[in-house]
mmCIF file of C-alpha atoms and ligand atoms in Angstrom:
data_model
loop_
_atom_site.group_PDB
_atom_site.id
_atom_site.type_symbol
_atom_site.label_atom_id
_atom_site.label_comp_id
_atom_site.label_asym_id
_atom_site.label_seq_id
_atom_site.Cartn_x
_atom_site.Cartn_y
_atom_site.Cartn_z
ATOM 1 C CA MET A 1 0.159 0.179 0.006
ATOM 2 C CA PRO A 2 1.223 3.530 -0.908
ATOM 3 C CA GLU A 3 2.288 5.624 2.286
ATOM 4 C CA CYS A 4 3.666 9.007 2.573
ATOM 5 C CA ALA A 5 7.280 9.619 2.686
ATOM 6 C CA ALA A 6 7.161 12.207 5.161
ATOM 7 C CA CYS A 7 4.318 11.367 7.852
ATOM 8 C CA GLY A 8 3.977 7.384 6.712
ATOM 9 C CA VAL A 9 -0.002 8.148 6.502
ATOM 10 C CA GLY A 10 -1.199 4.807 4.075
ATOM 11 C CA SER A 11 -3.671 5.921 1.208
ATOM 12 C CA ASN A 12 -6.824 4.522 2.997
ATOM 13 C CA ARG A 13 -6.321 7.312 5.449
ATOM 14 C CA ALA A 14 -5.168 10.312 3.431
ATOM 15 C CA VAL A 15 -5.250 11.290 0.023
ATOM 16 C CA LEU A 16 -2.026 10.781 -1.185
ATOM 17 C CA VAL A 17 -0.100 12.896 -4.255
ATOM 18 C CA ASP A 18 3.198 12.506 -6.141
ATOM 19 C CA ALA A 19 4.977 15.993 -5.576
ATOM 20 C CA ASP A 20 8.459 15.743 -7.598
ATOM 21 C CA GLY A 21 8.319 11.989 -7.751
ATOM 22 C CA GLU A 22 8.025 11.583 -3.467
ATOM 23 C CA THR A 23 4.435 10.010 -2.262
ATOM 24 C CA LEU A 24 3.174 12.504 -0.205
ATOM 25 C CA CYS A 25 -0.145 13.040 1.933
ATOM 26 C CA THR A 26 -2.032 16.585 1.371
ATOM 27 C CA SER A 27 -1.249 17.830 4.114
ATOM 28 C CA CYS A 28 2.803 16.962 3.423
ATOM 29 C CA ALA A 29 2.799 18.449 0.078
ATOM 30 C CA ASP A 30 2.921 21.889 -0.411
ATOM 31 C CA GLY A 31 0.226 22.022 -3.295
ATOM 32 C CA TYR A 32 -1.190 24.967 -5.467
ATOM 33 C CA CYS A 33 -4.355 24.610 -6.484
ATOM 34 C CA ASP A 34 -4.282 23.927 -10.405
ATOM 35 C CA ARG A 35 -6.725 26.361 -11.218
ATOM 36 C CA CYS A 36 -5.889 29.632 -9.550
ATOM 37 C CA GLY A 37 -2.208 28.884 -8.219
ATOM 38 C CA THR A 38 -3.779 29.584 -4.436
ATOM 39 C CA GLU A 39 -1.386 26.872 -2.099
ATOM 40 C CA THR A 40 -4.380 24.798 -0.739
ATOM 41 C CA GLU A 41 -4.258 20.906 1.030
ATOM 42 C CA HIS A 42 -7.507 20.189 -0.997
ATOM 43 C CA THR A 43 -7.320 18.063 -3.539
ATOM 44 C CA THR A 44 -9.978 16.261 -5.772
ATOM 45 C CA ILE A 45 -10.874 12.116 -5.558
ATOM 46 C CA ALA A 46 -8.089 12.201 -8.450
ATOM 47 C CA GLY A 47 -5.794 13.317 -6.297
ATOM 48 C CA ASP A 48 -4.969 16.735 -8.210
ATOM 49 C CA PHE A 49 -4.862 19.762 -6.360
ATOM 50 C CA LEU A 50 -8.165 22.498 -6.060
ATOM 51 C CA CYS A 51 -8.629 24.974 -3.770
ATOM 52 C CA GLU A 52 -12.160 25.122 -2.238
ATOM 53 C CA ARG A 53 -13.449 27.595 -4.216
ATOM 54 C CA CYS A 54 -12.043 25.808 -7.377
ATOM 55 C CA GLN A 55 -13.638 22.629 -6.729
ATOM 56 C CA ARG A 56 -17.267 24.338 -6.070
ATOM 57 C CA ALA A 57 -16.689 26.244 -9.181
ATOM 58 C CA ARG A 58 -15.869 22.800 -11.031
ATOM 59 C CA ARG A 59 -18.660 21.201 -9.707
ATOM 60 C CA ASP A 60 -21.264 23.609 -10.370
ATOM 61 C CA GLN A 61 -19.815 23.859 -14.126
ATOM 62 C CA GLU A 62 -20.358 20.065 -14.167
ATOM 63 C CA MET A 63 -24.025 20.378 -12.502
ATOM 64 C CA SER A 64 -24.828 22.924 -15.388
ATOM 65 C CA ARG A 65 -23.114 20.461 -18.233
ATOM 66 C CA ASP A 66 -25.342 17.360 -16.642
ATOM 67 C CA ALA A 67 -28.572 20.144 -16.243
ATOM 68 C CA GLY A 68 -29.610 18.691 -19.565
ATOM 69 C CA GLN A 69 -29.763 15.167 -18.730
ATOM 70 C CA GLY A 70 -31.848 15.902 -15.763
ATOM 71 C CA ALA A 71 -30.164 13.524 -13.708
ATOM 72 C CA LEU A 72 -28.842 14.638 -10.033
ATOM 73 C CA GLY A 73 -31.293 17.117 -8.907
ATOM 74 C CA ASP A 74 -30.712 20.206 -6.880
ATOM 75 C CA PHE A 75 -29.541 19.578 -2.757
ATOM 76 C CA VAL A 76 -29.790 23.376 -1.952
HETATM 77 ZN ZN1 ZN B 101 1.871 13.276 5.033
HETATM 78 ZN ZN1 ZN B 102 -8.219 27.592 -6.857
#
């Protein structure tokens, strides 16, 4: 099982990312949002750094794209 090279947390306990060839958890890695460049610990399920604001923006984007298919409904 992969684990963080710095603190040893396993992939079952944290999101691990590849940082300069090292496997690190998102708490140990210095992450920068893929979209806006803000330093962030937040990642997508896929392990890409994405700050909260951009995750929300992306979710909104996906929801408006899915709206045509009438799938998920609105949880507001
Ligand atoms: Zn760690
Ligand atoms: Zn961002």
